[in-house]
Coordinates of C-alpha atoms and ligand atoms in Angstrom, one line a residue:
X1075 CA 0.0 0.0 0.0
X1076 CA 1.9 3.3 -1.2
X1077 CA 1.2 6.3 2.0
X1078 CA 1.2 9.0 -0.1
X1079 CA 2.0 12.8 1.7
X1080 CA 0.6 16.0 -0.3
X1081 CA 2.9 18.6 1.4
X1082 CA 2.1 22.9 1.5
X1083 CA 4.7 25.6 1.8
X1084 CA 4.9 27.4 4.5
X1085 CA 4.8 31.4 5.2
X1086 CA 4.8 33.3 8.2
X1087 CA 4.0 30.3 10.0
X1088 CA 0.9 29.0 7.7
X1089 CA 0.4 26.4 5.5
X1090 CA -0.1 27.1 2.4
X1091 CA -1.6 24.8 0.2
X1092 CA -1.5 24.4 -3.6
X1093 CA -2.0 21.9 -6.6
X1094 CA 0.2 18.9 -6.7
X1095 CA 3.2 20.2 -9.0
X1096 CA 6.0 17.6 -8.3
X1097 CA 6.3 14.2 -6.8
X1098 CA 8.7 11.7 -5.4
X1099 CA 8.3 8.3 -5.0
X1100 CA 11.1 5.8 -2.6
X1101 CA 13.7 5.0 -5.4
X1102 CA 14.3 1.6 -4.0
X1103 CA 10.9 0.3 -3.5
X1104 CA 8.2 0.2 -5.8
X1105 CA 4.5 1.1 -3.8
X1106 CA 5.8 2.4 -0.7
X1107 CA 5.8 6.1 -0.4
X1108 CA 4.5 9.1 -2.9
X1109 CA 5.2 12.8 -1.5
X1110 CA 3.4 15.2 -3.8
X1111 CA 4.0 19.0 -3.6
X1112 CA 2.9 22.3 -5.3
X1113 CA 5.2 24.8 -6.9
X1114 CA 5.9 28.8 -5.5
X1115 CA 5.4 31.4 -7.7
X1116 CA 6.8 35.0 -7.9
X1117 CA 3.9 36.2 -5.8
X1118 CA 4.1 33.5 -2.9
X1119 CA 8.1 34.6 -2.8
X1120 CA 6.9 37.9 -2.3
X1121 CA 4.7 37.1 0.2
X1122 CA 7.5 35.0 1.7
X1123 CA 10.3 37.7 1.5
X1124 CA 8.0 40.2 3.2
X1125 CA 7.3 37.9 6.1
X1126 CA 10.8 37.5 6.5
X1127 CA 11.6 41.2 6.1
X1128 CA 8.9 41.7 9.3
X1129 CA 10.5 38.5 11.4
X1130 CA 14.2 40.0 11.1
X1131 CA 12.6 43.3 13.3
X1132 CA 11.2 40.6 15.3
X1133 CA 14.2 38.4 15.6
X1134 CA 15.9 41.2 17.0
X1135 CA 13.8 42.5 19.4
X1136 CA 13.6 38.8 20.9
X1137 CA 17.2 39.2 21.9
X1138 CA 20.0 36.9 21.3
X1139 CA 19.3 34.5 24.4
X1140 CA 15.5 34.0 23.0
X1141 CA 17.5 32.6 19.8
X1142 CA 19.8 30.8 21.4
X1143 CA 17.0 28.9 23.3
X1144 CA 15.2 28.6 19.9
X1145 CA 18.3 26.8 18.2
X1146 CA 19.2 24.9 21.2
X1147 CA 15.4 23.8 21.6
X1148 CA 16.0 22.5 17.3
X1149 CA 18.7 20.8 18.5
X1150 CA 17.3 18.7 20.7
X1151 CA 14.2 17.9 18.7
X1152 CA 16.0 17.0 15.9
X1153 CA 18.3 14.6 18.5
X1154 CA 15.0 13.1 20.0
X1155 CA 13.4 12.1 16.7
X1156 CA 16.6 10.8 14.6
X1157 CA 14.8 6.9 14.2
X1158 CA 11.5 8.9 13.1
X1159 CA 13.5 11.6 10.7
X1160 CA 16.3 9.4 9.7
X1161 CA 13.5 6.6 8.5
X1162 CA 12.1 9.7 6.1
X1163 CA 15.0 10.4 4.6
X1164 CA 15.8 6.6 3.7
X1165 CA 12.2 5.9 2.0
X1166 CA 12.1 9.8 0.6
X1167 CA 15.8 9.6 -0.8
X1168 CA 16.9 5.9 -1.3
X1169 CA 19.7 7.1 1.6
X1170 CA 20.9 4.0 3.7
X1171 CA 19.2 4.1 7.1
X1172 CA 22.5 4.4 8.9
X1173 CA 23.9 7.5 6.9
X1174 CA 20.4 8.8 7.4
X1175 CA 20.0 8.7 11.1
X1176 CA 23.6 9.7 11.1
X1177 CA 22.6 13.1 9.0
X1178 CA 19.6 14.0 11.4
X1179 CA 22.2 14.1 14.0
X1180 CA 24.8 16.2 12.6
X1181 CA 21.9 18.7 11.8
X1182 CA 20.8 18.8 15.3
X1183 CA 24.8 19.4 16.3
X1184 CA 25.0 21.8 13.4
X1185 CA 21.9 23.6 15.6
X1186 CA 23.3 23.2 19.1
X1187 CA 27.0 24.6 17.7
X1188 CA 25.0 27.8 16.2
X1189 CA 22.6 28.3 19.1
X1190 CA 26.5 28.9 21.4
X1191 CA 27.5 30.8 18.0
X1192 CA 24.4 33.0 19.0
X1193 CA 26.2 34.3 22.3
X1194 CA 29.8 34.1 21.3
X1195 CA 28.9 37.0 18.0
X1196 CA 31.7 39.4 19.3
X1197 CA 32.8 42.4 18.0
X1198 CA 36.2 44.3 17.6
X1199 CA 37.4 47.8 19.5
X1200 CA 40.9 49.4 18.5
X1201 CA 42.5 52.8 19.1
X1202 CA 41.8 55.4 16.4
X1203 CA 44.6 57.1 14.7
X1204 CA 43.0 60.5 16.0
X1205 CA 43.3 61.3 19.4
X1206 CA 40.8 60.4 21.9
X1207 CA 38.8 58.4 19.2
X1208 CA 37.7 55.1 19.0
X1209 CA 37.1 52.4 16.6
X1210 CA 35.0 49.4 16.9
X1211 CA 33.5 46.6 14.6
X1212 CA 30.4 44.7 14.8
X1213 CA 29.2 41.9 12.9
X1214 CA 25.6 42.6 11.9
X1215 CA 22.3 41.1 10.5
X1216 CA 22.3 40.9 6.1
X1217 CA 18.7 40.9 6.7
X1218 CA 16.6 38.3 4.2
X1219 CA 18.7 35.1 3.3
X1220 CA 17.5 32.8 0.7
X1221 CA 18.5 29.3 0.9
X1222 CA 18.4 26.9 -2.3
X1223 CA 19.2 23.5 -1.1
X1224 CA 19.8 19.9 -2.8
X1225 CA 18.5 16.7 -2.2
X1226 CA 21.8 14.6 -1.2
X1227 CA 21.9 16.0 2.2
X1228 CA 18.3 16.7 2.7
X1229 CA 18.7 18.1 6.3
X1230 CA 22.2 18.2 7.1
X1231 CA 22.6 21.2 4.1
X1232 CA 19.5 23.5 5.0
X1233 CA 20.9 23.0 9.1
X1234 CA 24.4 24.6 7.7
X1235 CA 22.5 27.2 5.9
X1236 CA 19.2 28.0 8.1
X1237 CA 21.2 27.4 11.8
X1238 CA 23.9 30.0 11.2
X1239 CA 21.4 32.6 9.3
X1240 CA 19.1 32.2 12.4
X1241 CA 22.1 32.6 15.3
X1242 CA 23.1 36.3 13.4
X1243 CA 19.5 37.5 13.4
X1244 CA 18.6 37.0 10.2
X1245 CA 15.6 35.2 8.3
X1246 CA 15.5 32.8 5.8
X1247 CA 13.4 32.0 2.7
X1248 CA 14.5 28.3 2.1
X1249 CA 13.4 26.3 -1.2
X1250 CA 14.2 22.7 -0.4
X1251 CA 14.9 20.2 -3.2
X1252 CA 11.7 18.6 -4.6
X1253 CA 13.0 15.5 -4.7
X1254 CA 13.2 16.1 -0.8
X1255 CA 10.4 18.0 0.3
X1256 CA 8.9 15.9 2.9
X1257 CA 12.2 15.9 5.2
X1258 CA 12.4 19.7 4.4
X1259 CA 8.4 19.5 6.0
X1260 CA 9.9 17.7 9.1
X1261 CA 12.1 20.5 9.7
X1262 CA 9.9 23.1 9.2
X1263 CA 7.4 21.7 11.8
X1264 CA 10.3 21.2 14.6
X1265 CA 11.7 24.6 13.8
X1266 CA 8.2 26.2 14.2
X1267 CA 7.7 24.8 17.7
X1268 CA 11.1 26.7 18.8
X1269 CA 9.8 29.4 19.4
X1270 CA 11.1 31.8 17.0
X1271 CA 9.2 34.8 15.6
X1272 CA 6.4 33.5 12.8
X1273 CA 8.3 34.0 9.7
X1274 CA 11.8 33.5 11.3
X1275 CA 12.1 30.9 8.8
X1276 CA 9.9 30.6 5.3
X1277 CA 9.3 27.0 3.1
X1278 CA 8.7 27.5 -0.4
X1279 CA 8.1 24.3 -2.3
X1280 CA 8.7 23.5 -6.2
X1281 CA 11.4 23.2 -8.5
X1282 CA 13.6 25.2 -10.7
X1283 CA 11.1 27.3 -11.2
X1284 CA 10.4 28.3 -7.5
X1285 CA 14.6 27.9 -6.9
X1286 CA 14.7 30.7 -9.7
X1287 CA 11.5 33.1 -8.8
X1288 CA 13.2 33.0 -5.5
X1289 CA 16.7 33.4 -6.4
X1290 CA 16.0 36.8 -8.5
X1291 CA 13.3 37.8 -6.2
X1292 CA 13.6 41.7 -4.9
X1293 CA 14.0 41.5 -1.1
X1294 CA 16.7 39.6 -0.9
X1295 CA 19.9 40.0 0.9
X1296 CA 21.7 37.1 0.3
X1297 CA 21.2 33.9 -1.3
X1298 CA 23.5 30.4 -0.3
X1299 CA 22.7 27.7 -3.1
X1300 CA 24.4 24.0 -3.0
X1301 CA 23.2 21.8 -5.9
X1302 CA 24.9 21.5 -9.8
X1303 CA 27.8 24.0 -11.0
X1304 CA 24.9 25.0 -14.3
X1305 CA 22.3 25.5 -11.2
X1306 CA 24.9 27.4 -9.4
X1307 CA 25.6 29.7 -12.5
X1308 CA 21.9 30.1 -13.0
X1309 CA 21.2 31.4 -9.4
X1310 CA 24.3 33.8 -10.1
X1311 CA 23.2 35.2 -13.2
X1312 CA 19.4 35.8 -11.6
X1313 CA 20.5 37.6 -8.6
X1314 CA 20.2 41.2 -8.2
X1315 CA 22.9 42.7 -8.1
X1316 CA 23.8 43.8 -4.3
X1317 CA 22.9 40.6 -3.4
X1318 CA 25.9 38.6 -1.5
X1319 CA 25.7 35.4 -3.1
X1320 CA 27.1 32.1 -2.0
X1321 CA 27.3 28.9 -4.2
X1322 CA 28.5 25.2 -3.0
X1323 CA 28.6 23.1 -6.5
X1324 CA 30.5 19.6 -7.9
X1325 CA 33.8 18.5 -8.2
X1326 CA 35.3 16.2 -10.0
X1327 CA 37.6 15.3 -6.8
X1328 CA 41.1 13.3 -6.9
X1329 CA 42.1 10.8 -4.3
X1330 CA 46.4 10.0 -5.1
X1331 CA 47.1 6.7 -4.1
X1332 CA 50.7 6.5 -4.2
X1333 CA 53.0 3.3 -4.1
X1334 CA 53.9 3.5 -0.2
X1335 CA 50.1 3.7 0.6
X1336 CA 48.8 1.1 3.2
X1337 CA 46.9 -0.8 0.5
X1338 CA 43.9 -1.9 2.7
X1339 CA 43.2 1.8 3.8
X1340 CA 43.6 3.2 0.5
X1341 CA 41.2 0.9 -0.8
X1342 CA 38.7 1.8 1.9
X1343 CA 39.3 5.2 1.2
X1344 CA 38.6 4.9 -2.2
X1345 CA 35.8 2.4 -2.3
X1346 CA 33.6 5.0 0.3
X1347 CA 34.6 8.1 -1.6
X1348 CA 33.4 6.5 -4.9
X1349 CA 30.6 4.3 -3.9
X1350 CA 29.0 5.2 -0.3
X1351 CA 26.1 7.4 -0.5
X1352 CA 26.2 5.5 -4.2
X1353 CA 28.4 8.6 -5.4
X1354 CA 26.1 11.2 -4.8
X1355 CA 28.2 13.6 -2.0
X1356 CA 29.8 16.6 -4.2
X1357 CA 33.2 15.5 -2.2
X1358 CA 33.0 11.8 -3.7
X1359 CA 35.6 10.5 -5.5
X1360 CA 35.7 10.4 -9.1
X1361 CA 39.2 9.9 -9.8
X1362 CA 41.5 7.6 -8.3
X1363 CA 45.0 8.4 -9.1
X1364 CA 47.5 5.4 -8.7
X1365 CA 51.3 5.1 -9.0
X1366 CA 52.1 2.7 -11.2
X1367 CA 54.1 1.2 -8.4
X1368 CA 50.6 -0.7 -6.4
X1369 CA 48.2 0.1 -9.5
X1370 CA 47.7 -3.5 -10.3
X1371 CA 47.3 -5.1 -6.6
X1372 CA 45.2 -1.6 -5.7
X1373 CA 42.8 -2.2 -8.4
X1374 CA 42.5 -6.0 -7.8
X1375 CA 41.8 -5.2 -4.4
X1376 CA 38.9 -2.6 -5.0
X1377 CA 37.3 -5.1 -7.1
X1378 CA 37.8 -7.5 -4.5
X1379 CA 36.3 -5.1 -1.7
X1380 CA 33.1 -3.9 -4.3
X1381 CA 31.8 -7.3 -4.9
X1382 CA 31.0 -7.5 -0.8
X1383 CA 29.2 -4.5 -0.9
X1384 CA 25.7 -5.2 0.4
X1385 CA 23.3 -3.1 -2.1
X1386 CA 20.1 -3.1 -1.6
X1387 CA 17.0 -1.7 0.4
X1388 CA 18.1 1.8 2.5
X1389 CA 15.9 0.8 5.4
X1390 CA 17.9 -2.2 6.1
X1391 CA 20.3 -1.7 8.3
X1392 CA 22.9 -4.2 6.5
X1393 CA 22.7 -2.4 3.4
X1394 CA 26.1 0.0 2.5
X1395 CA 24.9 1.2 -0.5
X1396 CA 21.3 2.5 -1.8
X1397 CA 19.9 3.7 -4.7
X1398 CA 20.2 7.1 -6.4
X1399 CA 17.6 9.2 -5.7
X1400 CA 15.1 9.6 -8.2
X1401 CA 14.3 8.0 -12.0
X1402 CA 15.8 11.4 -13.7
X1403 CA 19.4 10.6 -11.7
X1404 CA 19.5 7.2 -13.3
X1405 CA 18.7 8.7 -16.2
X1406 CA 21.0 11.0 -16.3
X1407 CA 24.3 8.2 -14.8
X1408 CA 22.9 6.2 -17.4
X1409 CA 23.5 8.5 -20.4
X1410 CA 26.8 9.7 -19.0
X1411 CA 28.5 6.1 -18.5
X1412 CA 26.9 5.6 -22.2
X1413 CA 28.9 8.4 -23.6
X1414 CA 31.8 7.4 -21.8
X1415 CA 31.3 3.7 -23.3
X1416 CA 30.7 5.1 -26.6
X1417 CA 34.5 6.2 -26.9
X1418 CA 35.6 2.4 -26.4
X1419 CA 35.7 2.6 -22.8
X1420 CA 34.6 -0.9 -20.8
X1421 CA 34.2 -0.9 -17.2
X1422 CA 36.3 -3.4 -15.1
X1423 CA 32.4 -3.8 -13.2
X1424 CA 29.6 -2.0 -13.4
X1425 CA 28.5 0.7 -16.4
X1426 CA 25.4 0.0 -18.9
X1427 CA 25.3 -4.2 -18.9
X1428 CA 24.9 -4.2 -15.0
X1429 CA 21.1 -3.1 -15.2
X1430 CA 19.6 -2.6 -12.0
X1431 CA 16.3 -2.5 -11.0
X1432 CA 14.1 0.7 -9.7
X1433 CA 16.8 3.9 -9.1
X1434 CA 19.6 1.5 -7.8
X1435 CA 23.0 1.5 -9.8
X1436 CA 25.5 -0.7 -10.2
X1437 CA 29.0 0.8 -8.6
X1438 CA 30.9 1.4 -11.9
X1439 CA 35.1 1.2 -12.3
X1440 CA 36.8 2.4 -15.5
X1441 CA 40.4 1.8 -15.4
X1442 CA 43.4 3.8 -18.4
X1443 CA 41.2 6.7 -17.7
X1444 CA 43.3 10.0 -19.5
X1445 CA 42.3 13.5 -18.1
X1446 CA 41.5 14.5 -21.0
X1447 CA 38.9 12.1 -21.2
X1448 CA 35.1 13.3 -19.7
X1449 CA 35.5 11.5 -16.1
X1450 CA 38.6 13.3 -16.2
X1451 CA 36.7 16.6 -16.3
X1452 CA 33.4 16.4 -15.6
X1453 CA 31.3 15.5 -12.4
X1454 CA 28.9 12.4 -12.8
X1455 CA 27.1 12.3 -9.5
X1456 CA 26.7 9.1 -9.2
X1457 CA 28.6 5.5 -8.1
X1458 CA 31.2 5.8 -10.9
X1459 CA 34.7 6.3 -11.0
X1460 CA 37.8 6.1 -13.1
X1461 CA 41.8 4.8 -12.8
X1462 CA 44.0 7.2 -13.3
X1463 CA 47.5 5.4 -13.6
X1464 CA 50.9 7.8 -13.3
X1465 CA 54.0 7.6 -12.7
X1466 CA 55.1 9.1 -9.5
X1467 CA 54.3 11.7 -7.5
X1468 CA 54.9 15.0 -9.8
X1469 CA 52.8 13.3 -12.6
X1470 CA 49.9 12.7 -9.7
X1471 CA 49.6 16.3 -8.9
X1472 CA 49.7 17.1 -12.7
X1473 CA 46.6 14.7 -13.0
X1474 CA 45.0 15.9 -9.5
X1475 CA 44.9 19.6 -10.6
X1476 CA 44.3 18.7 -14.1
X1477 CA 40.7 20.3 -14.3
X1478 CA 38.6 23.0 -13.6
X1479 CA 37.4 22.6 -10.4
X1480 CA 38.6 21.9 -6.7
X1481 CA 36.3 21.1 -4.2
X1482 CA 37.8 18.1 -2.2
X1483 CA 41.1 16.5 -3.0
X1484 CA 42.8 13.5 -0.8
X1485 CA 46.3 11.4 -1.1
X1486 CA 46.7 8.0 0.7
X1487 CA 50.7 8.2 1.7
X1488 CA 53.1 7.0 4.1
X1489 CA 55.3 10.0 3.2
X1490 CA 55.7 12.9 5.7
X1491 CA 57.0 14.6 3.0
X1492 CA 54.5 14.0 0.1
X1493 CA 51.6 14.5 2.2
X1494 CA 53.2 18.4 3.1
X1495 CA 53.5 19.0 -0.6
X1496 CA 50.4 17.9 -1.3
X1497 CA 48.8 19.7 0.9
X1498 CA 50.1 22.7 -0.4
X1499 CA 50.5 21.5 -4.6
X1500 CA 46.9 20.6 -4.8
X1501 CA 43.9 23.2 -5.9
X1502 CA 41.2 22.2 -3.6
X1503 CA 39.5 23.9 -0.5
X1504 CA 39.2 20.0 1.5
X1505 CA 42.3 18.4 1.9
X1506 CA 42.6 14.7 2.6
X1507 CA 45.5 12.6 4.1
X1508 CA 44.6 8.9 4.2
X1509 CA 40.9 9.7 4.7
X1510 CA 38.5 9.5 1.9
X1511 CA 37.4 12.7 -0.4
X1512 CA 34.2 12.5 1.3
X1513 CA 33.0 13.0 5.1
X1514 CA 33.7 16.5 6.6
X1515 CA 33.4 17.5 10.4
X1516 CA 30.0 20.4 11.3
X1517 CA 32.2 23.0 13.3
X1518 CA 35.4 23.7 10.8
X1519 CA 34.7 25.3 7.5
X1520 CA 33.8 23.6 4.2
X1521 CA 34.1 25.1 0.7
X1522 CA 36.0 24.6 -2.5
X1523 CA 37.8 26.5 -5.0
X1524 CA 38.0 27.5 -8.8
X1525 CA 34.5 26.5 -10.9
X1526 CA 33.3 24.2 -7.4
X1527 CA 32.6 27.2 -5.1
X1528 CA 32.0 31.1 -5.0
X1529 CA 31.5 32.9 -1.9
X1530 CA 33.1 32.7 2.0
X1531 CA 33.1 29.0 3.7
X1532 CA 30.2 27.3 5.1
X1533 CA 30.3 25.6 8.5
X1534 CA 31.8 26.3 11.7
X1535 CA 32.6 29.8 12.6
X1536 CA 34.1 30.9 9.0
X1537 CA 30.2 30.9 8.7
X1538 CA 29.7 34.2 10.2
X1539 CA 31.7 35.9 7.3
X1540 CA 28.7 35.2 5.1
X1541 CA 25.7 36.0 7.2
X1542 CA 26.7 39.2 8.3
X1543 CA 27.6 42.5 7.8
X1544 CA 31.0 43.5 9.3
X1545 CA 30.2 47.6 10.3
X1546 CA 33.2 49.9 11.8
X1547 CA 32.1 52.7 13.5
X1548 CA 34.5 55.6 14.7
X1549 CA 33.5 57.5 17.4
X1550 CA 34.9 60.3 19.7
X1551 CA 33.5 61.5 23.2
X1552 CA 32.2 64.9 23.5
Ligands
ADP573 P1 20.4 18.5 -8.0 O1 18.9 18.4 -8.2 O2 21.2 17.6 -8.8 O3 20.8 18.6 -6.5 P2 20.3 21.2 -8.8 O4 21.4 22.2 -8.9 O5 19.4 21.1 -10.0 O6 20.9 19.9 -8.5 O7 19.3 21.5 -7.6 C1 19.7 22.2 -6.4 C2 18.5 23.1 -6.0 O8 18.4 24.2 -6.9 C3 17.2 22.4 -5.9 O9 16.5 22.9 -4.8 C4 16.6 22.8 -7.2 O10 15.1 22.8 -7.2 C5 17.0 24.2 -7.4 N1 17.0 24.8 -8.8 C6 16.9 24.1 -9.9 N2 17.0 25.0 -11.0 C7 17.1 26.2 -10.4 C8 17.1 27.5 -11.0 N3 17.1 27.8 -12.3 N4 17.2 28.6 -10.1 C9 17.3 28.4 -8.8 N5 17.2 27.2 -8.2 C10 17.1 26.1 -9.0

């Protein structure tokens, strides 16, 4: 029996209903759950924006410990109901059960670690260069944010955007992803019990055409987007101009495997930043860079460690890896790994005769891989990667920096001295030494560089740079 949920946005805390406009079905499992949504409009963002304008005045006349409370309060909630939350996301997403659970509660850290953030917003004084004069700087409200999220990290992402907005007084119009709408509804109803002023926080629902009413909306302050790089340059080009804007895209990340790696670990390493999450995190690993010196054993050994992947059903807890998350992502793999094949390339597993049934697919390795060739430069966000075999650890580098973006980057080394150089050779914001490309911590920043990012860091306390307003005034007693 399929549940189906017909979801409404939500302005200045009321529903707000409208005809079914997009839906999303569980990618793993046929009959299970159907979320159906409607789609805002220019005027429901205006309606939206205004609310917000009205709840930053509001916001601040609550005072900061009011806000703190509110995001502590979040917090919690979100903590308490992780099995309920983390349950949603599997059946709404296809992601596993255990990564699921595991997002809810990083969001509800992400919450508690913004809620202190609240308190802790401290200024600057210095000595003026005129005598008797004083100079300080505080670190103010923007005002309206809008926040255009993705589906891959259905809660975790609007928490790193909505917490830290919140915590520096200002308030958010948020447009979730509609392939994860109902988890975006989950949030909305815990962070409307906090407390908060109505219209602290805004839900408008749709797809790209809500994400682009909203992003060139007047109103706006700010807007932080994570999602595609041509989504990113969209929301760039539609923004006013004056509006601070903030974009978290793809990468086509490098993990260097060099020939004094500890096999076993770089194989994990490379097998989760490929595969886990079934390739969809924008810090997976696309390219896996290998010395010549362990390529062959390395690449036996990946196979070796694939085949005992359990894929299967997110809700059971045994399974590692899910499907993708809706039929147009299949699509979409399924065309890229096409072209790719069309060139003469044949994956050592995986790739278009491993068919798979509902959104799951097969992990996919191509091994010979040139950067020149498309995996070499450009993001399929999805469980396939290529081989990139060099020789040494110059030609690695070469390879590693080789395209045109530079989100996360990782080397698996035994070498003091290589590990150094790389971290300072390679052209990525997320650096990784014997970890995989993927999984970052919630309180240090989180970015990228060149065509992946645009904007100051997300996360941790580099976050403030983006949601506020650094004013110096200068002033002399009379
Ligand atoms: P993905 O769906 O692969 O995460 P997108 O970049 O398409 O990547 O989506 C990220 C977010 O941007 C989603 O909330 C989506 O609805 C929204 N979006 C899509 N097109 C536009 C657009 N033209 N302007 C603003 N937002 C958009």
């Amino acid at each position: 029996m399929t549940e189906t949920i017909t979801l409404s946005h939500h302005v200045a805390g009321r529903a707000v209903a409208g005809s079914a406009a997009f839906e999303q079905r569980n990618p793993a499992v046929a009959d299970d759950l159907r979320i159906e949504g409607p789609e805002a409009d220019a005027a429901l963002v205006a309606e939206a924006v205004t609310a917000a304008r009205a709840a930053v005045t509001a916001i601040e006349a609550a005072g900061i410990e009011a806000r703190a409370d509110a995001l502590a309060r979040i917090g919690r909630a979100l903590m308490a109901d992780a099995d309920r939350l983390g349950l949603l996301i599997a059946r709404e997403t296809g992601k596993t059960l255990g990564d699921s659970k595991g997002e809810v509660m990083r969001a509800a850290r992400i919450f508690d670690f913004f809620a202190g953030e609240t308190l802790r917003n401290v200024g600057e004084r210095f000595a003026s260069t005129r005598p008797g004069a004083t100079v300080e700087v505080e670190y103010a409200a923007v005002g309206v944010v809008a926040a255009i999220t993705p589906w891959n990290f259905p809660i975790a992402i609007p928490a790193w955007k909505i917490a830290p907005a919140l915590a520096f007084g200002n308030a958010v119009v948020w447009k979730p992803s509609e392939i994860s709408s109902a988890t975006g509804d989950a949030l909305m109803a815990i962070i409307a019990a906090s407390g908060l002023p109505a219209g602290s926080v805004n839900m408008l629902l749709g797809a790209g055409g809500a994400g682009k009413a909203l992003s060139e909306a007047d109103g706006i302050d700010a807007i932080s987007f994570t999602g595609s790089v041509a989504t990113g340059d969209r929301v760039r080009l539609s923004a006013r101009r004056n509006v601070r804007v903030q974009l978290e895209m793809g990468g086509v990340n490098g993990l260097i495997v060099l020939a004094d790696a500890d096999l076993d670990n770089a194989v994990d390493c490379a097998v989760n930043g490929a595969f886990f999450a079934a390739g969809q995190r924008c810090t997976a690993t696309s390219r896996i860079i290998v010395d010549n010196g362990i390529a062959d054993r390395f690449v036996e050994a990946v196979r070796a460690k694939v085949a005992t992947l359990k894929i299967g059903d997110p809700r059971d807890p045994a399974t590692q890896i899910g499907p993708l998350a809706a039929p147009r992502q299949k699509e979409l793999i399924a065309r890229q790994v096409g072209d790719v094949e069309a060139t003469g390339a044949r994956p050592l597993f995986g790739g278009s005769e491993a068919a798979m049934e509902q959104c799951f697919y097969a992990p996919t390795l191509f091994d010979h891989v040139a950067t020149s060739d498309a995996l070499g430069q450009e993001e399929i966000f999805g469980p396939v990667a290529g081989i990139f075999r060099v020789d040494g650890f110059d030609a690695a580098i070469e390879a590693l920096n080789g395209n045109r973006f530079g989100l996360s980057a990782g080397i698996c080394t035994r070498s003091l001295l290589h590990a150094e150089e790389f971290k300072r050779r390679a052209r990525a914001g997320m650096l990784m030494v014997n970890l995989p490309t993927a999984g970052v911590d919630y309180h240090a920043p989180f970015g990228g560089t060149a065509a992946s990012s645009l904007g100051p860091r997300e996360q941790g306390r580099a976050a403030r740079t983006f949601y506020t307003i650094m004013k110096t005034s200068y002033q002399k007693p009379l």
